[in-house]
Coordinates of C-alpha atoms in Angstrom, one line a residue:
X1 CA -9.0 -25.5 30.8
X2 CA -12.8 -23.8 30.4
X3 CA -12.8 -22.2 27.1
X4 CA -16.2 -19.8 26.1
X5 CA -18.1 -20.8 23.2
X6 CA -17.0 -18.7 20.4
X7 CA -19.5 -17.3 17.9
X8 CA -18.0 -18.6 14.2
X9 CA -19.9 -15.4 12.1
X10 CA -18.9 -12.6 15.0
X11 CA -15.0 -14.0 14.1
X12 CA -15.3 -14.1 10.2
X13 CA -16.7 -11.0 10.2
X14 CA -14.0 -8.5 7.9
X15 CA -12.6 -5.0 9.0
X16 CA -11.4 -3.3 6.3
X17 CA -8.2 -1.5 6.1
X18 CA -8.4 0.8 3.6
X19 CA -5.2 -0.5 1.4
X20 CA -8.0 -2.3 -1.1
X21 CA -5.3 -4.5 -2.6
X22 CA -4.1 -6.0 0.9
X23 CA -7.6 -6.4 2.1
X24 CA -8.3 -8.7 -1.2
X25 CA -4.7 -10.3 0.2
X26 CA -6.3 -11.2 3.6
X27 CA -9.9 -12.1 1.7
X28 CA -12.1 -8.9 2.5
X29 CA -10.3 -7.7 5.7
X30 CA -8.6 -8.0 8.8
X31 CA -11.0 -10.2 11.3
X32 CA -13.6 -8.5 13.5
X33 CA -12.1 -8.3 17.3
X34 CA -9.1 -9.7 17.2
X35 CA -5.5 -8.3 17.2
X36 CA -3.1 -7.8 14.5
X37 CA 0.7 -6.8 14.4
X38 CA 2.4 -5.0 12.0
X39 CA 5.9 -5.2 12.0
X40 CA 8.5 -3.4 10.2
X41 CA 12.3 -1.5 10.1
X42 CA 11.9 2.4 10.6
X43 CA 10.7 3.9 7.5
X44 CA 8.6 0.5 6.4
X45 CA 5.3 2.5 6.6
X46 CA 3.9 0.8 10.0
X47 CA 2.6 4.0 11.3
X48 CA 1.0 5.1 7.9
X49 CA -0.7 1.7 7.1
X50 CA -2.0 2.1 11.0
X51 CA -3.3 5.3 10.5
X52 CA -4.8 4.5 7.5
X53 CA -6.7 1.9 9.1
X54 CA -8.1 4.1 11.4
X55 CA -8.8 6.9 9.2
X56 CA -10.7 4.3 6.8
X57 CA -13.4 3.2 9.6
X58 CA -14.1 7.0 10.9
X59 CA -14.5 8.4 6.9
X60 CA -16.1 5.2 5.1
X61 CA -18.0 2.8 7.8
X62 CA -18.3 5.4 10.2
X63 CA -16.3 3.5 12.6
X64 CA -14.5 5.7 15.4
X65 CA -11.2 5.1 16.5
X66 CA -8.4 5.9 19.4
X67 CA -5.2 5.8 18.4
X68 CA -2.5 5.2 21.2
X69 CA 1.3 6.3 20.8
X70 CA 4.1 5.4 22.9
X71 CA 6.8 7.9 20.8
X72 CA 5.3 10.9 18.8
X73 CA 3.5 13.2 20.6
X74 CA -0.2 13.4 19.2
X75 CA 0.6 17.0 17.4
X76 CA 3.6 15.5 15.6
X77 CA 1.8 12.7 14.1
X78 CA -1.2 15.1 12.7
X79 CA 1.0 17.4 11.6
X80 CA 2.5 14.0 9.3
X81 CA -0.5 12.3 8.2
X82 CA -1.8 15.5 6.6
X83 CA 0.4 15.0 4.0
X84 CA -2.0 11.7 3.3
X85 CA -5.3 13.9 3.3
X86 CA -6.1 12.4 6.7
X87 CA -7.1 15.6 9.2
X88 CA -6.7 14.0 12.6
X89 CA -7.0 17.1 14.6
X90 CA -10.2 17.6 12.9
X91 CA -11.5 13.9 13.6
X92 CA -10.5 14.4 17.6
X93 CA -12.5 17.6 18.1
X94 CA -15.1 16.2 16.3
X95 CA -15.2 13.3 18.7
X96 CA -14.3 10.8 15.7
X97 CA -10.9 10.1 17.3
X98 CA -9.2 9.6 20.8
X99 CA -5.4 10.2 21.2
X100 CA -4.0 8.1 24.5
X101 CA -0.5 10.5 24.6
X102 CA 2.0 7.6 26.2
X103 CA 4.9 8.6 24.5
X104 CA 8.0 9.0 26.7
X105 CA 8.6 12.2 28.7
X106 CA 11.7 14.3 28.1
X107 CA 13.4 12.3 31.3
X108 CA 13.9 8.5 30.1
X109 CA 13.3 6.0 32.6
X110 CA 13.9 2.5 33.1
X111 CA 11.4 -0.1 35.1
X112 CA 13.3 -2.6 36.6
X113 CA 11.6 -5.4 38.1
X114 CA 8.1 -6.8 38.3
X115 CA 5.3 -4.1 36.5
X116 CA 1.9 -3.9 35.5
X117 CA 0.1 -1.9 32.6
X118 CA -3.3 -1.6 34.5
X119 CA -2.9 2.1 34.4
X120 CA -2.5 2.3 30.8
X121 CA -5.1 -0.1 30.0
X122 CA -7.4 2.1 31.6
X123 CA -6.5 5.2 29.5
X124 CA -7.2 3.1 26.5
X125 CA -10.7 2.4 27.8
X126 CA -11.7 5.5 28.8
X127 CA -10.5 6.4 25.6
X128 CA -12.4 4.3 23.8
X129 CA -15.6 4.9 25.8
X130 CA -15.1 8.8 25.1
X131 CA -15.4 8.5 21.4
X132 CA -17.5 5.1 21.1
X133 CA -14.5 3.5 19.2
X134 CA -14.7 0.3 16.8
X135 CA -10.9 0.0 16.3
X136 CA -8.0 0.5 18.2
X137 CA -4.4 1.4 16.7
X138 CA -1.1 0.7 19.5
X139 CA 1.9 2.5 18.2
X140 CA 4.9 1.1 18.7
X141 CA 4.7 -1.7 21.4
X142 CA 8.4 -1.4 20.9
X143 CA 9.0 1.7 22.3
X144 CA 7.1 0.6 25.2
X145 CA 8.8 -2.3 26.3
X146 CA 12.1 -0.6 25.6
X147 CA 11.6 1.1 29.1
X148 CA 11.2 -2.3 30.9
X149 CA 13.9 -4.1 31.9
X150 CA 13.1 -7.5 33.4
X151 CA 11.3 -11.0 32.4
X152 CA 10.4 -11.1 28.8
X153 CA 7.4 -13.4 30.8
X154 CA 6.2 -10.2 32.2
X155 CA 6.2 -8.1 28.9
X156 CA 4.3 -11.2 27.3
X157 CA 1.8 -11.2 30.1
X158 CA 1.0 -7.4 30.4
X159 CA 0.6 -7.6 26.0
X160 CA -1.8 -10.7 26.4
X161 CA -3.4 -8.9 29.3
X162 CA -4.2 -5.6 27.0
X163 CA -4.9 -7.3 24.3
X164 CA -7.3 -10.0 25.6
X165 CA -9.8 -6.8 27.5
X166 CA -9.5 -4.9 23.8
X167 CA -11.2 -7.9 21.7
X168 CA -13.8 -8.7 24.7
X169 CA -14.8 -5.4 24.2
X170 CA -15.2 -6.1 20.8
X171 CA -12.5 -3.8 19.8
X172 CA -10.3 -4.7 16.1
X173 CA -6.6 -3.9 17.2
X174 CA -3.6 -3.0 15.5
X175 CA -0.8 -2.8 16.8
X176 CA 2.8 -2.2 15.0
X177 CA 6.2 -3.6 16.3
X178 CA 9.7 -2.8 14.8
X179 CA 12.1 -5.1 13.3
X180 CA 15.7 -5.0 13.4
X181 CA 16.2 -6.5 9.9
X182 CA 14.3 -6.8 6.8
X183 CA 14.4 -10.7 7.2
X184 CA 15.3 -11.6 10.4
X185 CA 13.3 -11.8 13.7
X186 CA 9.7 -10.7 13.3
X187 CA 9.6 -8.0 16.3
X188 CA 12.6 -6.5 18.3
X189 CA 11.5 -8.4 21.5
X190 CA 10.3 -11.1 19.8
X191 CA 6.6 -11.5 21.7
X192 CA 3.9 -9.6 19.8
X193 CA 3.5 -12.1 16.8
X194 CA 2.6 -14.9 19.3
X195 CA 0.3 -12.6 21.7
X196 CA -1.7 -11.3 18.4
X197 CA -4.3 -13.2 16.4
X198 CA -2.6 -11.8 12.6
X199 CA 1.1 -10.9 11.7
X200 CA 2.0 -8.8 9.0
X201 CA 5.2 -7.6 8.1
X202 CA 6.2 -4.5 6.0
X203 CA 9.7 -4.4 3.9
X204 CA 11.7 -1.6 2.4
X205 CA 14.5 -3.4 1.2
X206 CA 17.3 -1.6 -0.5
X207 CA 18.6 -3.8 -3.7
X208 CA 21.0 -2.0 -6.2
X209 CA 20.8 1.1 -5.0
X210 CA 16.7 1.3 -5.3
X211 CA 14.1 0.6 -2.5
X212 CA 11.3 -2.0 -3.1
X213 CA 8.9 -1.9 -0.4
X214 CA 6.5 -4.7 -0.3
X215 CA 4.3 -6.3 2.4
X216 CA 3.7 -9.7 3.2
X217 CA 0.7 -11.5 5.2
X218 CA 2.7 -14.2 7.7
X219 CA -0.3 -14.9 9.8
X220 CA -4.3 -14.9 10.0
X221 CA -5.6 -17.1 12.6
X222 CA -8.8 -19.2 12.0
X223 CA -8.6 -17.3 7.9
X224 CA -7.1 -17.8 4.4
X225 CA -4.9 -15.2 3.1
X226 CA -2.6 -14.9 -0.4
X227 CA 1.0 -16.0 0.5
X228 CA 4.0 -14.2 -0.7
X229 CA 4.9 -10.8 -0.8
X230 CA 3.4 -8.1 -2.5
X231 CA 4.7 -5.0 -3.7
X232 CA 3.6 -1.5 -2.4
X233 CA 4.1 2.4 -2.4
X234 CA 3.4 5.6 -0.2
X235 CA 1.3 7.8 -2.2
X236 CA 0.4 11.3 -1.1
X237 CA -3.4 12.0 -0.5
X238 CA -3.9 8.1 0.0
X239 CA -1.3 6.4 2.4
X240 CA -0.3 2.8 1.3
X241 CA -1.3 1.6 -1.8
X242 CA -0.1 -2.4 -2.6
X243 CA -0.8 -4.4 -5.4
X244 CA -1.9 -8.0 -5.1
X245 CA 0.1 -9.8 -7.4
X246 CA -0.3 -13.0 -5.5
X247 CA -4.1 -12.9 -6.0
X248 CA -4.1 -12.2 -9.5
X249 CA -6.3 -14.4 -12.2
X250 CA -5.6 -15.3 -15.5
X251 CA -9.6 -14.5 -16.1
X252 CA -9.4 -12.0 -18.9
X253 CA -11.0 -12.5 -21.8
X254 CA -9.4 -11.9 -25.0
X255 CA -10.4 -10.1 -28.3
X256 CA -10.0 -11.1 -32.2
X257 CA -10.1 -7.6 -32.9
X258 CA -7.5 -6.3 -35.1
X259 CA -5.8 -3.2 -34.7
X260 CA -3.2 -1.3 -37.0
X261 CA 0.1 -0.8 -36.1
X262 CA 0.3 2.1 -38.2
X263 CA 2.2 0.5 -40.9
X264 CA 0.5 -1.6 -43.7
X265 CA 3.1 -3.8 -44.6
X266 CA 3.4 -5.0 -41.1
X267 CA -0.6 -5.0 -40.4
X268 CA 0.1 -7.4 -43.7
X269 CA 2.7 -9.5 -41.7
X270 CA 1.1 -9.9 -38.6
X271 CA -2.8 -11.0 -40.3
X272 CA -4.1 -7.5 -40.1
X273 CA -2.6 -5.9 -37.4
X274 CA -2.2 -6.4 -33.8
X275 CA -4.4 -8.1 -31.5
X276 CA -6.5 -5.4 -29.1
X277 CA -5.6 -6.5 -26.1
X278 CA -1.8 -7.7 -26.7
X279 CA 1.2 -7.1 -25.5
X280 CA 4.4 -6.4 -28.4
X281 CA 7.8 -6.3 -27.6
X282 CA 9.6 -4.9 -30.1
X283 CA 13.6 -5.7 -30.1
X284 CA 17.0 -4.5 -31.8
X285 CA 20.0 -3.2 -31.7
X286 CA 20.6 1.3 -32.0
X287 CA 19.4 2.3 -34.9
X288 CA 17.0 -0.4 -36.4
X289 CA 14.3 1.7 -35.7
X290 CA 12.2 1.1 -32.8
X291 CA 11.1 4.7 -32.0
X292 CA 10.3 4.9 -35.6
X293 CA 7.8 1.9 -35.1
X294 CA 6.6 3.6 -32.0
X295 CA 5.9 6.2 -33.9
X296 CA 4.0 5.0 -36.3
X297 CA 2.1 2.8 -33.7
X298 CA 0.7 5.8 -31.9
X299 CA 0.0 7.7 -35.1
X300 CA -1.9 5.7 -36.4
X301 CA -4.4 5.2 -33.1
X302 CA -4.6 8.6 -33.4
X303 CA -5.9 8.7 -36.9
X304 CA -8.1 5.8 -35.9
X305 CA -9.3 7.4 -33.6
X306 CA -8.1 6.4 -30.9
X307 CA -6.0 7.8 -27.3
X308 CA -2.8 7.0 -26.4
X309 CA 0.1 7.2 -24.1
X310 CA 4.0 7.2 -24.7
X311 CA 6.2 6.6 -21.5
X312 CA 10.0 7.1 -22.6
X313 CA 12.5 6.3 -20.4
X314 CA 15.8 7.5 -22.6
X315 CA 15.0 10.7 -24.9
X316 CA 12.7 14.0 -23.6
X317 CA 9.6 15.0 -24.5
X318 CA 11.2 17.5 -27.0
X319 CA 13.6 14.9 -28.3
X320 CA 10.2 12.7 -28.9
X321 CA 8.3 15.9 -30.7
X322 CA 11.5 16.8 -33.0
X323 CA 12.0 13.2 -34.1
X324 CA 8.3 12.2 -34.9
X325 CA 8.2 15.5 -36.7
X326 CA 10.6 14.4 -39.3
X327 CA 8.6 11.4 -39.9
X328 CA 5.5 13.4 -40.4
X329 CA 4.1 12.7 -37.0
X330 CA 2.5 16.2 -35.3
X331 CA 2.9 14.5 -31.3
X332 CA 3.1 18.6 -30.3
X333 CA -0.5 18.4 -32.0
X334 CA -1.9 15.8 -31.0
X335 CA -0.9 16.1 -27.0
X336 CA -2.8 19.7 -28.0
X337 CA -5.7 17.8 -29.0
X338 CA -6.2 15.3 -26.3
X339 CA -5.4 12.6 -28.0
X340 CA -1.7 11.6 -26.9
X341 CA -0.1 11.7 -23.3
X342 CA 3.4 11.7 -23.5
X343 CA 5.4 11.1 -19.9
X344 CA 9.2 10.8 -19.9
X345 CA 11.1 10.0 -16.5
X346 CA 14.3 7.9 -15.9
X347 CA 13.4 4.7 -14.6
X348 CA 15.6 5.3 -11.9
X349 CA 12.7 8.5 -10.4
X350 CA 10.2 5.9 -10.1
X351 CA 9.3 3.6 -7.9
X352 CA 6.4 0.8 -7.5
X353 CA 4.0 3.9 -7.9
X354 CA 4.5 3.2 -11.5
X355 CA 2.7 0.0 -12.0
X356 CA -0.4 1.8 -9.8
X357 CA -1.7 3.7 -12.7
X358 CA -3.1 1.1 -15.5
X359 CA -6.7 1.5 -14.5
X360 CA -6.6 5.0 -13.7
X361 CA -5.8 5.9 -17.2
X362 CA -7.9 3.0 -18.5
X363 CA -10.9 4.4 -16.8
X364 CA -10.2 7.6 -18.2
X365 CA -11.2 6.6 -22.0
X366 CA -14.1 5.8 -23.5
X367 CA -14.6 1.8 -23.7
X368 CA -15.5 2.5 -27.5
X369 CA -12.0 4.3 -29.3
X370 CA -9.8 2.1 -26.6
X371 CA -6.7 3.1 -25.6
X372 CA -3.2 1.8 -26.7
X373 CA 0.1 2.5 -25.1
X374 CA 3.9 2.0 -25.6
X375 CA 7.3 2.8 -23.5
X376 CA 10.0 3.0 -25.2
X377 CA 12.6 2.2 -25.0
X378 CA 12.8 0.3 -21.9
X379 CA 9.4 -0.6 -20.4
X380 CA 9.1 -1.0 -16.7
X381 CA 5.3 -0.3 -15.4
X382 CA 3.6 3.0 -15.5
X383 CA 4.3 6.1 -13.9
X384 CA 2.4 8.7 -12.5
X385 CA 0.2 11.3 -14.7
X386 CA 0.1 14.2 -13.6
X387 CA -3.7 15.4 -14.4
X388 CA -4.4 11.9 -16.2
X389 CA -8.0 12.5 -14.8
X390 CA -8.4 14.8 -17.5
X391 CA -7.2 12.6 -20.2

């Protein structure tokens, strides 16, 4: 077997997606020139996080794109991805993007029998030759092979086929693939993961009555990449947006700084208050006064001069205001002010959007006053602000 000598930089080189977190899981990026599937149940995201891709090379590196579909029409899919603040229709008249339109006509046919793809690999060229394009998005293969009925062989070779004149080209490809379980077979037909160079596979699993979508690197020939799965969201005006728990350090420094808690005696009990950059659970039964500690907590960052944030997840803003007014706490005054944000949502309206804000509202706030938070009285991440810019 003759194999061509491969250049080692040309195959490192990193493509990146766009979803920051999941290009930290697969170490800067998906390789340069080779092929990646993305598999996933409908509704897992596959043709967001493909878009995205695409979108990311034409607005950030400059990096044109064509974008092939074998089941939305072209309009259908712009119309969709607007809602992500990506203007498709906008990118193709400009000559940023190519559409290759093989979804299926209104009359379905089966191919029975031995087939080729040459005709639609030349679409795709020309396509990409129109617009000068760097990366190449294939959505679904599955809908594509659905029409052929015959030797999976076949399938396999007409994939490897496309695939192979993509990357000499020097093309990045994505390509998604649907799954008929969350944890079963990789793709329907079971041949794209071992055509492609890179498998990753996008979840929306439904446990307890709550979705949890989360996406998981399985392959990245000839590269390192975090194991595991990592949890993501759909966010409008920004597509996918995952957080890399897997490649998370325990690198943060800590401070001795002291700060109150807002009642003396316990600053007292605790050495001077609590530690700046801590984490305090407080626990008990109804009535023992946890809001009232709360309270007091945010109070008096406030009069220190600090800003702060209250996420309740049991009683209303209104119900918050009333009470802390009885215990001499003005929260209606100091929202006013600037200097408290107050959210209040079931846990049950949120998804894993809410652990996507700490450094938003971090960066918000001036390094010097800090910023201290609670939820009470069941914390479970952060939800959205809506105009935390501002705060």
């Amino acid at each position: 077997m003759i194999t061509e000598d491969v250049d080692v930089t040309a195959v490192l080189d990193r493509v990146q997606t766009g979803v920051q977190a999941f290009d930290e899981l697969v170490m800067g990026g998906l390789p340069r020139a080779r092929t990646t599937v993305v598999g996933g149940t409908p509704g897992s995201g596959k043709t967001v996080f493909a878009t995205q891709f695409l979108a990311h090379g034409i607005t950030t590196f400059g990096e044109n794109g064509v974008l092939v579909t074998f089941e939305e029409p072209p309009a259908d899919i712009e119309a969709n991805m607007l809602g992500f603040g990506w203007e498709l229709a906008k990118w193709r008249k400009d000559g940023r993007l190519g559409f290759v339109d093989a979804s299926p006509p209104a009359s379905d046919e089966l191919i029975i029998g031995d087939f080729d793809l040459v005709g639609l690999l030349s679409r795709i060229q020309h396509a990409v030759k129109t617009v000068s394009a760097k990366r190449v998005v294939l959505d679904s293969l599955t809908q594509l092979f659905d029409h052929f009925i015959g030797d999976p062989k076949i399938l396999r070779r007409e994939l490897f086929h496309i695939s192979s004149a993509l990357k000499k080209t020097g093309l990045t490809v994505l390509m998604t693939a649907e799954r008929n379980s969350e944890y079963g077979e990789i793709t329907r037909h079971r041949l794209e993961e071992f055509v492609a160079d890179n498998v990753v596979i996008l979840r929306n699993v439904l446990h307890r009555e709550k979705r949890r979508r989360t996406i998981e690197v399985l392959k990245m020939r000839g590269s390192h990449h975090a194991e595991g799965e990592a949890p993501f969201t759909l966010l409008a005006n920004q597509g996918v947006v995952a957080v890399p728990l897997s490649s998370l350090r325990l690198e943060q420094q800590s401070s001795t700084m002291r700060v109150t808690s807002g009642n003396s005696e316990i600053d007292q009990m605790c050495g001077g208050g609590f530690f700046r950059d801590s984490v305090t659970l407080v626990s008990g039964a109804t009535g023992t006064g946890k809001t009232l500690l709360v309270t007091n907590f945010l109070a008096g960052g406030v009069a220190a001069g600090e800003k702060a944030i209250l996420f309740g997840y049991e009683e209303s803003k209104g119900q918050l205001f009333r009470n802390a007014s009885g215990w001499g706490a003005d929260f209606a005054q100091m929202e006013a002010a600037g200097k408290l944000k107050i959210v209040c949502l079931y846990p049950e309206a949120q998804g894993c959007r809410i652990i996507c804000l700490p450094s938003r509202a971090w960066s918000t706030n001036s390094s010097r006053t800090g910023l201290r938070w609670t939820a009470s009285p069941h914390w479970s991440g952060l939800p959205p602000i809506p105009g935390s810019a501002n705060f």
